[in-house]
Each structure stands twice: as C-alpha cells, then as structure tokens.
PDB file of C-alpha atoms and ligand atoms in Angstrom:
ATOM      1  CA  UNK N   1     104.020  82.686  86.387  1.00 86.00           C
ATOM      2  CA  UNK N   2     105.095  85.914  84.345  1.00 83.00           C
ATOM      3  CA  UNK N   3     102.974  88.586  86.817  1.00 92.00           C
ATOM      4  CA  UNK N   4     103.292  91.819  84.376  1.00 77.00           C
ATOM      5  CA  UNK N   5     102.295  94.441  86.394  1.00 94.00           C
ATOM      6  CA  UNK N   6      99.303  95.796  89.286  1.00 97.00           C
ATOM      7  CA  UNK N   7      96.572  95.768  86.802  1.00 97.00           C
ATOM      8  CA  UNK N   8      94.761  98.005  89.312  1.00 98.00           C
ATOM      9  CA  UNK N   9      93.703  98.561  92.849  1.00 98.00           C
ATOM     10  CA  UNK N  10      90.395  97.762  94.226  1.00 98.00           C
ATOM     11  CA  UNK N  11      88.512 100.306  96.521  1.00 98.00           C
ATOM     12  CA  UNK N  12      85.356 100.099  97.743  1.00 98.00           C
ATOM     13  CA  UNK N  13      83.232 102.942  98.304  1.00 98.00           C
ATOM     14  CA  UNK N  14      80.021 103.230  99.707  1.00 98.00           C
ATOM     15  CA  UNK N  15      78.764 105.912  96.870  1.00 97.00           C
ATOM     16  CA  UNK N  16      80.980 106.019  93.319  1.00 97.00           C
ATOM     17  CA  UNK N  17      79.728 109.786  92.410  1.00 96.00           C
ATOM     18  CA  UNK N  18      80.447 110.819  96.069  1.00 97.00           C
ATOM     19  CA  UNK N  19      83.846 109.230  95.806  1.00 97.00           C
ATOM     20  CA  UNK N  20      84.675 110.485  92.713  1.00 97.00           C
ATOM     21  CA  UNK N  21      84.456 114.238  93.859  1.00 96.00           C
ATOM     22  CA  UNK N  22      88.094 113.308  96.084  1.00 97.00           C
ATOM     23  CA  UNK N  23      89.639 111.179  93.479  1.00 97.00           C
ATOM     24  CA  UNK N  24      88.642 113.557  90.472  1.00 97.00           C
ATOM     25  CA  UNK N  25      88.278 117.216  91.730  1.00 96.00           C
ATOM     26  CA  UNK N  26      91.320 116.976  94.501  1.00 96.00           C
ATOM     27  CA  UNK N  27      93.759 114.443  93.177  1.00 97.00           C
ATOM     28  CA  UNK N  28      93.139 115.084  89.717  1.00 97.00           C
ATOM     29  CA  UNK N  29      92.612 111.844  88.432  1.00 98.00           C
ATOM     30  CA  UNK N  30      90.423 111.243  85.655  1.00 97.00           C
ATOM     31  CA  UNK N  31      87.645 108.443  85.872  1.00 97.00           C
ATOM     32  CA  UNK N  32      87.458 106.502  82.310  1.00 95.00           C
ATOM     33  CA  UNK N  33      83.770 105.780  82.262  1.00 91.00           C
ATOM     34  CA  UNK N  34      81.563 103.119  84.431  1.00 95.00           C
ATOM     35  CA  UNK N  35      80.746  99.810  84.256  1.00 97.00           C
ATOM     36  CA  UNK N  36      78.243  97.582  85.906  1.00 98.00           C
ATOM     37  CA  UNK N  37      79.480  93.872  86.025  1.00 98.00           C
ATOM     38  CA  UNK N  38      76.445  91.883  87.050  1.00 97.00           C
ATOM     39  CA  UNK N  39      78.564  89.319  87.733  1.00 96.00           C
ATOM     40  CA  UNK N  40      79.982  90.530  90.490  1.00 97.00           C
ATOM     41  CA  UNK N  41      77.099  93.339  91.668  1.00 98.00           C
ATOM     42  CA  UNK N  42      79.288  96.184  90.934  1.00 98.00           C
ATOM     43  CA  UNK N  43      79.479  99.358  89.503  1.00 98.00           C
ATOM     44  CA  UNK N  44      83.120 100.113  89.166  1.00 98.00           C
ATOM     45  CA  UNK N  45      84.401 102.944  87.878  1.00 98.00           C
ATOM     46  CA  UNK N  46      88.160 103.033  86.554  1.00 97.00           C
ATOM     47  CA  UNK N  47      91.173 106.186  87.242  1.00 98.00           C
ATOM     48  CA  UNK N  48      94.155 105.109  85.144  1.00 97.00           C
ATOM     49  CA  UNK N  49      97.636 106.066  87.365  1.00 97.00           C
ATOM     50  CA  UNK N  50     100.801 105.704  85.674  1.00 96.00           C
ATOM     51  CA  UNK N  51     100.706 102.169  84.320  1.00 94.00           C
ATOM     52  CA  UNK N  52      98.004 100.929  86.699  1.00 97.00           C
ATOM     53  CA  UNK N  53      94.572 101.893  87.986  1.00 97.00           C
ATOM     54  CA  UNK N  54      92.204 102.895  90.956  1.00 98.00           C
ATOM     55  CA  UNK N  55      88.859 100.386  90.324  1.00 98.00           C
ATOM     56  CA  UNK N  56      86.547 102.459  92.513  1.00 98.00           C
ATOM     57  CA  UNK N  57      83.873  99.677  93.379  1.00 98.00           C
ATOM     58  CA  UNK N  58      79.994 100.795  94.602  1.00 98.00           C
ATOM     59  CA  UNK N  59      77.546  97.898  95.722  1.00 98.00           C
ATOM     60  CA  UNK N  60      74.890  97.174  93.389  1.00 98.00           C
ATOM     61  CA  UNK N  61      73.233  94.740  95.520  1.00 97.00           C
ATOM     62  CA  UNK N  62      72.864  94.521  99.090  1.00 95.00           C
ATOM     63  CA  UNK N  63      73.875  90.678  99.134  1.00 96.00           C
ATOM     64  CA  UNK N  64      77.175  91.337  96.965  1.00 97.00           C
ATOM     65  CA  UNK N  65      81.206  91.205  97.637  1.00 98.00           C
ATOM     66  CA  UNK N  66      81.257  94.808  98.144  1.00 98.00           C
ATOM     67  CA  UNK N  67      77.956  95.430 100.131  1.00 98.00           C
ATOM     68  CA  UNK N  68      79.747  92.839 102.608  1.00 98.00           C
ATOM     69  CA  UNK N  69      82.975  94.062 102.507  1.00 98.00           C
ATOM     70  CA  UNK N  70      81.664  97.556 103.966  1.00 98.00           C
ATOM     71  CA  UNK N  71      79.394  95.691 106.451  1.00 98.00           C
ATOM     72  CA  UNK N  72      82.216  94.440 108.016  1.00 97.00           C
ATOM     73  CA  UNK N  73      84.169  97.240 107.794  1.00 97.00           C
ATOM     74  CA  UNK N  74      82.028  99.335 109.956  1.00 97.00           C
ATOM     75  CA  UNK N  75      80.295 100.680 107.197  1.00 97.00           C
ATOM     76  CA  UNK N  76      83.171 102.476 105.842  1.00 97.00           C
ATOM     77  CA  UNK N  77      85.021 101.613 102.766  1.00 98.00           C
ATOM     78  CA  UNK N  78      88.527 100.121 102.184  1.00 98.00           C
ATOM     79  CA  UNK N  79      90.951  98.653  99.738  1.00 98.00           C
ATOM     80  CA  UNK N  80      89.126  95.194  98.741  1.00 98.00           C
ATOM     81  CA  UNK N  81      91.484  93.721  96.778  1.00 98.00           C
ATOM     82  CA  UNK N  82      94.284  94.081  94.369  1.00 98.00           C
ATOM     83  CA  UNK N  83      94.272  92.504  91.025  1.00 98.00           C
ATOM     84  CA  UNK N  84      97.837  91.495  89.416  1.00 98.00           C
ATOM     85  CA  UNK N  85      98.262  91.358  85.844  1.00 97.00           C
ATOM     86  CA  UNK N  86      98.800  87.683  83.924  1.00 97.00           C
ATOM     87  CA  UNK N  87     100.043  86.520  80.485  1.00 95.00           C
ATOM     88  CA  UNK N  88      97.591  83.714  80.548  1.00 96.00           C
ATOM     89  CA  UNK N  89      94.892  83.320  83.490  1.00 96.00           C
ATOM     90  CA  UNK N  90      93.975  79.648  83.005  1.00 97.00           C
ATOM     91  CA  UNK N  91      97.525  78.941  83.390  1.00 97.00           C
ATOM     92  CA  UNK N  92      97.934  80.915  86.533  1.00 97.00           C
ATOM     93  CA  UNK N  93      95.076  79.264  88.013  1.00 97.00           C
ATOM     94  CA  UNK N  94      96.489  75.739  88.050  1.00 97.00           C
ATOM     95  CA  UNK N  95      99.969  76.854  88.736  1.00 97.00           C
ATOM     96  CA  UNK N  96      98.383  78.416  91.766  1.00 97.00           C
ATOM     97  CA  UNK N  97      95.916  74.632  92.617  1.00 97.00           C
ATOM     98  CA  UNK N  98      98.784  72.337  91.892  1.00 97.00           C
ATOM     99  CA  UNK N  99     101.068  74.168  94.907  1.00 97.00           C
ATOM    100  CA  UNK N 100      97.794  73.756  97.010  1.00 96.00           C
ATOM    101  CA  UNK N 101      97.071  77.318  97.182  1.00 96.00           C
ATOM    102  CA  UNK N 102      92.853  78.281  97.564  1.00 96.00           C
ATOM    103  CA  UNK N 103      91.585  79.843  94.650  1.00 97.00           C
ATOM    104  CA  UNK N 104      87.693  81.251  95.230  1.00 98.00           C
ATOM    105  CA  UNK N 105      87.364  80.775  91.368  1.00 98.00           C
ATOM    106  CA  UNK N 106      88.841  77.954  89.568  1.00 97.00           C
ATOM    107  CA  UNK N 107      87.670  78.805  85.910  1.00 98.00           C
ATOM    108  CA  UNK N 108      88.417  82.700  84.825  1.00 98.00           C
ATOM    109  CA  UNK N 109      85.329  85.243  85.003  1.00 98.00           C
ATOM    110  CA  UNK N 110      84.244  87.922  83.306  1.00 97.00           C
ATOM    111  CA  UNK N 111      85.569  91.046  84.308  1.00 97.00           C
ATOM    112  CA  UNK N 112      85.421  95.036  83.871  1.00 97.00           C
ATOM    113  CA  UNK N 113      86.946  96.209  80.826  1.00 94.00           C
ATOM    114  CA  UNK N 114      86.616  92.602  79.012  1.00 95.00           C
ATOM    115  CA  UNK N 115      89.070  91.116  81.381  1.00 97.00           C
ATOM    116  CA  UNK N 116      89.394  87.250  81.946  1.00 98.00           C
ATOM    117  CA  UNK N 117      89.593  87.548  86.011  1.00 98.00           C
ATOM    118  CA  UNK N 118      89.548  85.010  88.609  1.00 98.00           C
ATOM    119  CA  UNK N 119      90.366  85.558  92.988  1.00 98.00           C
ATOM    120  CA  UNK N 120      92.979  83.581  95.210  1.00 98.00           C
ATOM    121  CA  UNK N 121      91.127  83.054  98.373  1.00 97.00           C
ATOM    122  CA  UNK N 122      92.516  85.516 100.975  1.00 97.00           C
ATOM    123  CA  UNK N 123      93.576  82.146 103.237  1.00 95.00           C
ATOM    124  CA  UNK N 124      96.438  81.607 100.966  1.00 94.00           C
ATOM    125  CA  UNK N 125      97.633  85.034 100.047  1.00 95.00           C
ATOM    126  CA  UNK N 126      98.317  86.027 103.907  1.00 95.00           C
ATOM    127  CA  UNK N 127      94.940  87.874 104.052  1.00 96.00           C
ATOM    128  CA  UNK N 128      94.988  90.100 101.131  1.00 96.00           C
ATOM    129  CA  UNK N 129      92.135  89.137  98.077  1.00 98.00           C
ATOM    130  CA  UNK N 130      94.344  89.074  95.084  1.00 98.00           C
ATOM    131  CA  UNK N 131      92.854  89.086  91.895  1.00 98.00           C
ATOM    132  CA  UNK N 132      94.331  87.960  89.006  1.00 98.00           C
ATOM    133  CA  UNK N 133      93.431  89.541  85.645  1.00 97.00           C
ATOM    134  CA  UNK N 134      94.014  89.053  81.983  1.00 97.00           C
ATOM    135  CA  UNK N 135      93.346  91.693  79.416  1.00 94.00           C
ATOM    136  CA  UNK N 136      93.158  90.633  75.652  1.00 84.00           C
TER     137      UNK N 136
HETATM  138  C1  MC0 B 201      84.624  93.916  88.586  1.00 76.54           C
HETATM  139  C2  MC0 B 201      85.812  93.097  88.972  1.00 76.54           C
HETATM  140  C3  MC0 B 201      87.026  93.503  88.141  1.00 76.54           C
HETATM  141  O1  MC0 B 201      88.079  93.895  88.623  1.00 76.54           O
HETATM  142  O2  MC0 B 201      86.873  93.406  86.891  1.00 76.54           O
HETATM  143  C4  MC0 B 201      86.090  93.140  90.482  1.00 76.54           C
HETATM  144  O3  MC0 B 201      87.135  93.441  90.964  1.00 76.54           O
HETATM  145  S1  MC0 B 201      84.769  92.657  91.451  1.00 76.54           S
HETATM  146  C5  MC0 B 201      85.309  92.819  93.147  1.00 76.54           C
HETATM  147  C6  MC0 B 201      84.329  92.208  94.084  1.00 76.54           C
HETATM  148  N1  MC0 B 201      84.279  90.769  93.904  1.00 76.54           N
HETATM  149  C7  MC0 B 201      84.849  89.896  94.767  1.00 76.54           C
HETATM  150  O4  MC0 B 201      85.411  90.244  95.784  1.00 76.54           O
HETATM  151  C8  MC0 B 201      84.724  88.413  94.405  1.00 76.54           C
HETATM  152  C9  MC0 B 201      85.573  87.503  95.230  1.00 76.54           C
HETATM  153  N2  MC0 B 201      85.260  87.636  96.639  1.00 76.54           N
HETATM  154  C10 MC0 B 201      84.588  86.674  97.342  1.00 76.54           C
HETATM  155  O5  MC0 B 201      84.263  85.623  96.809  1.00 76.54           O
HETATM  156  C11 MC0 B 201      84.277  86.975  98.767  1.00 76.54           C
HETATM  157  O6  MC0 B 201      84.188  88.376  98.943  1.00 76.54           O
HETATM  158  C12 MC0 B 201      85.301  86.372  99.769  1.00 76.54           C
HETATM  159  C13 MC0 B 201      86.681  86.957  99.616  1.00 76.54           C
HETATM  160  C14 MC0 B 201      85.335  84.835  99.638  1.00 76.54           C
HETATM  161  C15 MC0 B 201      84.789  86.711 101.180  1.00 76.54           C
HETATM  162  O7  MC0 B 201      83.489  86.254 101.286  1.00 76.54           O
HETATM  163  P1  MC0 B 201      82.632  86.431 102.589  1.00 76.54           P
HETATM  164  O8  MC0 B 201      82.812  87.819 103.102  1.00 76.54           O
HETATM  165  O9  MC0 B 201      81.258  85.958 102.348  1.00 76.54           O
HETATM  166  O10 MC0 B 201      83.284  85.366 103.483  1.00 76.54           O
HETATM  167  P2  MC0 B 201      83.833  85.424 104.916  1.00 76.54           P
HETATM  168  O11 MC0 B 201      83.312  86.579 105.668  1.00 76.54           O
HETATM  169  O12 MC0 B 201      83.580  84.083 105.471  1.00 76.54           O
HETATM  170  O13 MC0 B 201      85.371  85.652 104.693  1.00 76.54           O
HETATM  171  C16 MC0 B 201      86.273  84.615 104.636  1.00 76.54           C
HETATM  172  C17 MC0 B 201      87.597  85.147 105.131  1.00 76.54           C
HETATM  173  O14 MC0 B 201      88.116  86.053 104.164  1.00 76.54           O
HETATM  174  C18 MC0 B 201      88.388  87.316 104.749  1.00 76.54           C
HETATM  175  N3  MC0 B 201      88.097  88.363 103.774  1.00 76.54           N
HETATM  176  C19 MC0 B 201      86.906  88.671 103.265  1.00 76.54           C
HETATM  177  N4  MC0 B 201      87.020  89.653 102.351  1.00 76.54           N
HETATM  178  C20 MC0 B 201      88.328  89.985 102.320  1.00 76.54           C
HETATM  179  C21 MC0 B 201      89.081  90.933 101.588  1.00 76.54           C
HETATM  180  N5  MC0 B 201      88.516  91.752 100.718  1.00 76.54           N
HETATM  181  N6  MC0 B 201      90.401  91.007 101.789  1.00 76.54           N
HETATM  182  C22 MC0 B 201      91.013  90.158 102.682  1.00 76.54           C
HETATM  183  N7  MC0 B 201      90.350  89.248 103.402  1.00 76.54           N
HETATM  184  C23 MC0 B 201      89.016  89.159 103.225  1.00 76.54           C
HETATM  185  C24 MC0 B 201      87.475  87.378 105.955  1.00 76.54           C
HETATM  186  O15 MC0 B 201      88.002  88.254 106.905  1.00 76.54           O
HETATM  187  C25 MC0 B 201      87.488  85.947 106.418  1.00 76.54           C
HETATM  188  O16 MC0 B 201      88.628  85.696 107.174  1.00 76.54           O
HETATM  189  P3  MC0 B 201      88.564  84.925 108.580  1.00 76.54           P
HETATM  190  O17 MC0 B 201      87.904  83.612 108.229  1.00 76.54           O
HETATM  191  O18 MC0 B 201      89.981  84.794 109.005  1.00 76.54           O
HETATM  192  O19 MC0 B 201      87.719  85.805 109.441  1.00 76.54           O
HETATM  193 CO1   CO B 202      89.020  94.187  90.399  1.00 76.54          CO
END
C-alpha cells in the first residue's frame, strides 16, 4: 500500500462556529469553507496545515458517528479519527480484508471534498479509527 501522506485529522466538536473562534482567531488557521456530508451526518469544516488538514466535525444528527462519539466522551469533544492518504482506495481495502484486518466499510464512500473514503474498524488498528481517503 503506497500511504502518501495524513490527509487530515478528525476532531469532533460539539459546535463548528464555537470551535472555529480557537482554531481561527488564536491559532490562525484559516477554515476553507463547510460541508455537510449527509452521508455521514456531518458538518465538517476543513483548516489546511502544512500539507495536511484539521476536519473540524459538528453532529448533524443526534443518532450519527459524531453525536456518539461525544456521548461517550462525556460530552466533550476529541480527536475521532485520522484519515491517511491512498493512491487507490479499492485497492487498499482488499489489501487490508485479505490480511484479515476489520474494515467498517468494504466499498469506498463518499466523502468531504469529493473524496473516495472508507474506515478500518478501530479493533484492528489498536484502537484508533483510521480512515482511509482518496482524492481525485
Ligand atoms: C466526512 C468524512 C470525511 O472525512 O470526508 C468523515 O470523516 S465522517 C467522520 C464520522 N464518521 C465515522 O466515524 C464513520 C465510521 N464510524 C463508525 O462506523 C462508528 O463510529 C464506529 C467506529 C464503528 C463506532 O460505532 P459505535 O460507537 O456505534 O460502536 P461501539 O460503541 O460499539 O464501538 C465499537 C468499538 O469501537 C470503539 N470506538 C468507537 N469510536 C471510536 C473512535 N472514534 N476511535 C477509536 N475507537 C472507537 C469503541 O470504544 C468500541 O470499543 P470497545 O468495543 O473496545 O468498547
Ligand atoms: Co474524515
């Protein structure tokens, strides 16, 4: 597998403007817009860093990944996940079946930006979600 770089870093938040005020007026960092991927019942919004990325991810749905995520996190929110960049995803994810490793999706999905994404279950990763992303 030829893993290119972190494509970005996935934080949830509990409120994206809220957030924003830390990442944007203290650190600096620019957010690139927002997104809502239904998909996934996000609203994510992206701060490039170097060659990489911040995905600041709000809830928009009280049953989704990141509404649960900050459930069990006290109510707080956390790094969810970090998503590793891929030269081709569908190749990645049988590389990643045929060693008998979990993946949570076993066909790529859509993700932010017009991404091809798809998650190794956090079993078989040592507890971290790792995402795995390909950008056209
Ligand atoms: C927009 C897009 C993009 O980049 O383009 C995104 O990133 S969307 C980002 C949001 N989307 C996603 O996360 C989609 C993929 N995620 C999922 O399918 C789910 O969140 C799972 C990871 C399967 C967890 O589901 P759920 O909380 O319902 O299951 P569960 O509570 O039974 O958890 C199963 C086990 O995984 C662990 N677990 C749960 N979430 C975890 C996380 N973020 N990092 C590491 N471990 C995690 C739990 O502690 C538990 O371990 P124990 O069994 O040992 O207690
Ligand atoms: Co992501």
């Amino acid at each position: 597998m030829d893993i290119k770089n972190v494509d970005h870093i996935g934080i949830a938040v509990v409120n994206l403007d809220e957030a924003l005020k830390f990442y944007e007026d203290v650190l600096g960092l620019k957010c690139q817009g927002s997104e809502v991927v239904n998909d996934q019942k996000v609203r994510v919004g992206f701060l490039p860093v170097g060659d990489t990325e911040l995905e600041l991810l709000e809830s928009t749905s009280e049953d989704g990944p990141i509404a649960k995520f900050i459930e069990k996190n006290g109510g707080r929110g956390g790094i969810q996940h970090i998503a590793l960049r891929v030269d081709n995803i569908e190749d990645a994810i049988e590389e990643i079946k045929s060693k008998g490793y979990k993946m949570i999706d076993e066909k790529p999905r859509y993700g932010a930006g017009n991404a091809s994404i798809a998650f190794c279950h956090p079993k078989s990763t040592n507890g971290i979600l790792i995402e795995l992303s390909e950008r056209k």
